[in-house]
Amino acid sequence: MDNAPIVAVLGIGGQQNGAIATAFANKGLRVRGIGRALAPPAGRSFLHDYRAVDPADHAGLAAALSGADVAVFTSPIDHRPGVRERLVDGFLAAASRAGVGRVVFNPAASIFEDRTHPVAKVLGALSDAVLAGPVPANVVEPTVYMDNLMAPWAVGGIVNDGVLAYPMPPEARVSYISHASLGAFVHAAAVTPIVGRRFKIGGPEALTGAQLAEVLSATLGRPVVYRRIPPAALAEGLNAAFGAPAGDDIAALYTTMETQPDVMRRDPSGWKELGVAPEPFAVWARRQAWPSPS
């Protein structure tokens, strides 16, 4: 273990990065958590070490990355103009200065190929910058997380009201992915000899909202139906939580799916080189600690 490679995971307090870090730790790598807080977050006992640093402090970030073989950066939910661009530029410069051997970038969202959508335009440019940057890199581009359904805004309706509420159009077929599968993909992208690639990752099946609800009904042993959240209502809630234009940009993504219902459907051949078998939605649902109805 003392000679195992070191992987630095930025934003270690987040759920996505926690799953990514867990995947590396389970493979025997030494995981260095990097975050803004002075102390590591709870539930990260597997960390080999922890470095507190402001990601805008490029010299401090380079010092925190020193000695790492791999560094993983997940795009934050911050839609203010220029913020994510500055963070990625600083991360790449720091990783190069620290001598990191490989970086993996998780844009944390699908990038529509035409890039006319505001989220796709920004995240596509960030992915391009990472792949053209000074450190060998791969990008893993997920679809929509199964784990979102355990968030407070979703799980209460599922267990209390039997309603799965989501902004996805009813006809959309999505290759939902779990955080655990994300971690497996990021690990694979970090250790593969392949570099300079965008891997469009997802789950092994493309499901509609009604099909998700059917699986949840079987898992919970009581009826669950799918109901779409209007994109305008989603935008209002996200703007209140994260500030505009986050809600407007994300809601526009789901509006786009009305005319492109398969845009988040994934072909497993796109990631076969990574050797990852992502978990199906039914497997994910069965291993969740669903709360009792209130």
mmCIF file of N, CA and C in Angstrom, residues 97-161:
data_model
loop_
_atom_site.group_PDB
_atom_site.id
_atom_site.type_symbol
_atom_site.label_atom_id
_atom_site.label_comp_id
_atom_site.label_asym_id
_atom_site.label_seq_id
_atom_site.Cartn_x
_atom_site.Cartn_y
_atom_site.Cartn_z
ATOM 1 N N ARG A 97 2.356 21.762 -13.210
ATOM 2 C CA ARG A 97 3.436 22.232 -12.334
ATOM 3 C C ARG A 97 3.825 21.170 -11.306
ATOM 4 N N ALA A 98 2.826 20.396 -10.848
ATOM 5 C CA ALA A 98 3.087 19.378 -9.831
ATOM 6 C C ALA A 98 3.632 18.081 -10.417
ATOM 7 N N GLY A 99 3.641 17.950 -11.738
ATOM 8 C CA GLY A 99 4.148 16.735 -12.354
ATOM 9 C C GLY A 99 3.184 15.565 -12.322
ATOM 10 N N VAL A 100 1.879 15.856 -12.270
ATOM 11 C CA VAL A 100 0.871 14.794 -12.282
ATOM 12 C C VAL A 100 0.933 14.056 -13.618
ATOM 13 N N GLY A 101 0.814 12.728 -13.560
ATOM 14 C CA GLY A 101 0.966 11.934 -14.771
ATOM 15 C C GLY A 101 -0.276 11.804 -15.623
ATOM 16 N N ARG A 102 -1.454 11.917 -15.015
ATOM 17 C CA ARG A 102 -2.713 11.733 -15.748
ATOM 18 C C ARG A 102 -3.805 12.512 -15.035
ATOM 19 N N VAL A 103 -4.673 13.152 -15.794
ATOM 20 C CA VAL A 103 -5.849 13.775 -15.208
ATOM 21 C C VAL A 103 -7.091 13.170 -15.842
ATOM 22 N N VAL A 104 -8.147 13.095 -15.048
ATOM 23 C CA VAL A 104 -9.452 12.655 -15.534
ATOM 24 C C VAL A 104 -10.442 13.753 -15.186
ATOM 25 N N PHE A 105 -11.195 14.181 -16.180
ATOM 26 C CA PHE A 105 -12.177 15.245 -15.998
ATOM 27 C C PHE A 105 -13.576 14.671 -16.094
ATOM 28 N N ASN A 106 -14.400 14.992 -15.103
ATOM 29 C CA ASN A 106 -15.806 14.610 -15.095
ATOM 30 C C ASN A 106 -16.643 15.872 -15.238
ATOM 31 N N PRO A 107 -17.207 16.141 -16.415
ATOM 32 C CA PRO A 107 -18.049 17.333 -16.573
ATOM 33 C C PRO A 107 -19.353 17.244 -15.803
ATOM 34 N N ALA A 108 -19.678 16.048 -15.289
ATOM 35 C CA ALA A 108 -20.860 15.836 -14.442
ATOM 36 C C ALA A 108 -22.174 16.048 -15.176
ATOM 37 N N ALA A 109 -22.141 15.976 -16.480
ATOM 38 C CA ALA A 109 -23.351 16.141 -17.288
ATOM 39 C C ALA A 109 -23.063 15.692 -18.707
ATOM 40 N N SER A 110 -24.121 15.398 -19.439
ATOM 41 C CA SER A 110 -23.972 15.069 -20.853
ATOM 42 C C SER A 110 -23.642 16.321 -21.655
ATOM 43 N N ILE A 111 -22.848 16.136 -22.681
ATOM 44 C CA ILE A 111 -22.493 17.236 -23.577
ATOM 45 C C ILE A 111 -23.146 16.962 -24.923
ATOM 46 N N PHE A 112 -24.199 17.699 -25.224
ATOM 47 C CA PHE A 112 -24.881 17.517 -26.506
ATOM 48 C C PHE A 112 -23.920 17.886 -27.638
ATOM 49 N N GLU A 113 -23.902 17.056 -28.657
ATOM 50 C CA GLU A 113 -22.876 17.191 -29.681
ATOM 51 C C GLU A 113 -22.966 18.493 -30.477
ATOM 52 N N ASP A 114 -24.171 19.041 -30.645
ATOM 53 C CA ASP A 114 -24.247 20.288 -31.414
ATOM 54 C C ASP A 114 -23.788 21.493 -30.601
ATOM 55 N N ARG A 115 -23.718 21.328 -29.274
ATOM 56 C CA ARG A 115 -23.186 22.351 -28.360
ATOM 57 C C ARG A 115 -23.905 23.693 -28.470
ATOM 58 N N THR A 116 -25.145 23.689 -28.888
ATOM 59 C CA THR A 116 -25.906 24.941 -28.897
ATOM 60 C C THR A 116 -26.532 25.212 -27.537
ATOM 61 N N HIS A 117 -26.738 24.175 -26.755
ATOM 62 C CA HIS A 117 -27.262 24.337 -25.409
ATOM 63 C C HIS A 117 -26.189 24.983 -24.528
ATOM 64 N N PRO A 118 -26.536 25.917 -23.634
ATOM 65 C CA PRO A 118 -25.516 26.621 -22.848
ATOM 66 C C PRO A 118 -24.648 25.710 -21.999
ATOM 67 N N VAL A 119 -25.229 24.669 -21.398
ATOM 68 C CA VAL A 119 -24.428 23.747 -20.599
ATOM 69 C C VAL A 119 -23.461 22.975 -21.484
ATOM 70 N N ALA A 120 -23.956 22.465 -22.606
ATOM 71 C CA ALA A 120 -23.102 21.705 -23.518
ATOM 72 C C ALA A 120 -21.980 22.580 -24.074
ATOM 73 N N LYS A 121 -22.289 23.827 -24.345
ATOM 74 C CA LYS A 121 -21.274 24.725 -24.900
ATOM 75 C C LYS A 121 -20.122 24.926 -23.929
ATOM 76 N N VAL A 122 -20.436 25.177 -22.662
ATOM 77 C CA VAL A 122 -19.382 25.410 -21.664
ATOM 78 C C VAL A 122 -18.634 24.124 -21.356
ATOM 79 N N LEU A 123 -19.384 23.060 -21.057
ATOM 80 C CA LEU A 123 -18.721 21.817 -20.666
ATOM 81 C C LEU A 123 -17.950 21.204 -21.830
ATOM 82 N N GLY A 124 -18.451 21.384 -23.053
ATOM 83 C CA GLY A 124 -17.701 20.913 -24.211
ATOM 84 C C GLY A 124 -16.381 21.637 -24.354
ATOM 85 N N ALA A 125 -16.387 22.945 -24.140
ATOM 86 C CA ALA A 125 -15.148 23.722 -24.215
ATOM 87 C C ALA A 125 -14.185 23.318 -23.106
ATOM 88 N N LEU A 126 -14.709 23.046 -21.920
ATOM 89 C CA LEU A 126 -13.844 22.601 -20.828
ATOM 90 C C LEU A 126 -13.213 21.247 -21.141
ATOM 91 N N SER A 127 -14.012 20.335 -21.676
ATOM 92 C CA SER A 127 -13.469 19.021 -22.040
ATOM 93 C C SER A 127 -12.386 19.157 -23.102
ATOM 94 N N ASP A 128 -12.614 20.016 -24.084
ATOM 95 C CA ASP A 128 -11.598 20.254 -25.113
ATOM 96 C C ASP A 128 -10.312 20.791 -24.495
ATOM 97 N N ALA A 129 -10.453 21.707 -23.540
ATOM 98 C CA ALA A 129 -9.278 22.297 -22.905
ATOM 99 C C ALA A 129 -8.497 21.252 -22.124
ATOM 100 N N VAL A 130 -9.218 20.353 -21.439
ATOM 101 C CA VAL A 130 -8.541 19.303 -20.677
ATOM 102 C C VAL A 130 -7.772 18.377 -21.615
ATOM 103 N N LEU A 131 -8.411 17.957 -22.699
ATOM 104 C CA LEU A 131 -7.773 17.010 -23.612
ATOM 105 C C LEU A 131 -6.609 17.649 -24.367
ATOM 106 N N ALA A 132 -6.643 18.964 -24.551
ATOM 107 C CA ALA A 132 -5.552 19.659 -25.232
ATOM 108 C C ALA A 132 -4.540 20.231 -24.247
ATOM 109 N N GLY A 133 -4.718 19.956 -22.972
ATOM 110 C CA GLY A 133 -3.889 20.553 -21.939
ATOM 111 C C GLY A 133 -2.518 19.932 -21.810
ATOM 112 N N PRO A 134 -1.756 20.381 -20.816
ATOM 113 C CA PRO A 134 -0.357 19.971 -20.678
ATOM 114 C C PRO A 134 -0.148 18.602 -20.049
ATOM 115 N N VAL A 135 -1.222 17.963 -19.551
ATOM 116 C CA VAL A 135 -1.106 16.665 -18.888
ATOM 117 C C VAL A 135 -1.963 15.653 -19.649
ATOM 118 N N PRO A 136 -1.465 14.440 -19.896
ATOM 119 C CA PRO A 136 -2.294 13.416 -20.540
ATOM 120 C C PRO A 136 -3.621 13.263 -19.810
ATOM 121 N N ALA A 137 -4.714 13.171 -20.561
ATOM 122 C CA ALA A 137 -6.028 13.249 -19.927
ATOM 123 C C ALA A 137 -7.055 12.399 -20.638
ATOM 124 N N ASN A 138 -8.092 12.056 -19.880
ATOM 125 C CA ASN A 138 -9.314 11.473 -20.418
ATOM 126 C C ASN A 138 -10.496 12.196 -19.801
ATOM 127 N N VAL A 139 -11.624 12.153 -20.495
ATOM 128 C CA VAL A 139 -12.869 12.747 -20.013
ATOM 129 C C VAL A 139 -13.919 11.647 -19.927
ATOM 130 N N VAL A 140 -14.617 11.579 -18.812
ATOM 131 C CA VAL A 140 -15.750 10.663 -18.681
ATOM 132 C C VAL A 140 -17.007 11.512 -18.584
ATOM 133 N N GLU A 141 -17.922 11.287 -19.497
ATOM 134 C CA GLU A 141 -19.106 12.144 -19.623
ATOM 135 C C GLU A 141 -20.363 11.355 -19.239
ATOM 136 N N PRO A 142 -20.875 11.536 -18.017
ATOM 137 C CA PRO A 142 -22.026 10.748 -17.566
ATOM 138 C C PRO A 142 -23.345 11.295 -18.088
ATOM 139 N N THR A 143 -24.379 10.510 -17.895
ATOM 140 C CA THR A 143 -25.729 10.923 -18.275
ATOM 141 C C THR A 143 -26.397 11.562 -17.061
ATOM 142 N N VAL A 144 -27.370 10.874 -16.474
ATOM 143 C CA VAL A 144 -28.099 11.353 -15.304
ATOM 144 C C VAL A 144 -27.920 10.328 -14.193
ATOM 145 N N TYR A 145 -27.719 10.809 -12.969
ATOM 146 C CA TYR A 145 -27.406 9.901 -11.868
ATOM 147 C C TYR A 145 -28.652 9.275 -11.253
ATOM 148 N N MET A 146 -28.614 7.960 -11.101
ATOM 149 C CA MET A 146 -29.650 7.258 -10.352
ATOM 150 C C MET A 146 -29.757 7.817 -8.941
ATOM 151 N N ASP A 147 -28.628 8.180 -8.375
ATOM 152 C CA ASP A 147 -28.578 8.635 -6.983
ATOM 153 C C ASP A 147 -29.358 9.916 -6.756
ATOM 154 N N ASN A 148 -29.681 10.644 -7.825
ATOM 155 C CA ASN A 148 -30.519 11.829 -7.667
ATOM 156 C C ASN A 148 -31.858 11.481 -7.013
ATOM 157 N N LEU A 149 -32.313 10.252 -7.219
ATOM 158 C CA LEU A 149 -33.623 9.857 -6.695
ATOM 159 C C LEU A 149 -33.620 9.695 -5.180
ATOM 160 N N MET A 150 -32.427 9.681 -4.567
ATOM 161 C CA MET A 150 -32.341 9.617 -3.112
ATOM 162 C C MET A 150 -32.201 11.006 -2.498
ATOM 163 N N ALA A 151 -32.180 12.050 -3.342
ATOM 164 C CA ALA A 151 -32.117 13.420 -2.842
ATOM 165 C C ALA A 151 -33.446 13.786 -2.183
ATOM 166 N N PRO A 152 -33.439 14.702 -1.217
ATOM 167 C CA PRO A 152 -34.677 15.055 -0.503
ATOM 168 C C PRO A 152 -35.821 15.470 -1.416
ATOM 169 N N TRP A 153 -35.509 16.152 -2.518
ATOM 170 C CA TRP A 153 -36.580 16.636 -3.395
ATOM 171 C C TRP A 153 -37.267 15.504 -4.159
ATOM 172 N N ALA A 154 -36.645 14.317 -4.203
ATOM 173 C CA ALA A 154 -37.218 13.206 -4.964
ATOM 174 C C ALA A 154 -37.700 12.065 -4.091
ATOM 175 N N VAL A 155 -36.916 11.717 -3.069
ATOM 176 C CA VAL A 155 -37.206 10.482 -2.339
ATOM 177 C C VAL A 155 -38.507 10.572 -1.544
ATOM 178 N N GLY A 156 -38.842 11.742 -1.019
ATOM 179 C CA GLY A 156 -40.074 11.879 -0.248
ATOM 180 C C GLY A 156 -41.302 11.574 -1.076
ATOM 181 N N GLY A 157 -41.348 12.089 -2.293
ATOM 182 C CA GLY A 157 -42.484 11.822 -3.163
ATOM 183 C C GLY A 157 -42.586 10.349 -3.532
ATOM 184 N N ILE A 158 -41.430 9.702 -3.693
ATOM 185 C CA ILE A 158 -41.435 8.290 -4.066
ATOM 186 C C ILE A 158 -42.005 7.434 -2.941
ATOM 187 N N VAL A 159 -41.482 7.619 -1.710
ATOM 188 C CA VAL A 159 -41.884 6.717 -0.622
ATOM 189 C C VAL A 159 -43.192 7.138 0.041
ATOM 190 N N ASN A 160 -43.488 8.422 0.036
ATOM 191 C CA ASN A 160 -44.714 8.880 0.713
ATOM 192 C C ASN A 160 -45.923 8.933 -0.204
ATOM 193 N N ASP A 161 -45.709 9.354 -1.447
ATOM 194 C CA ASP A 161 -46.829 9.583 -2.352
ATOM 195 C C ASP A 161 -46.893 8.593 -3.514
#
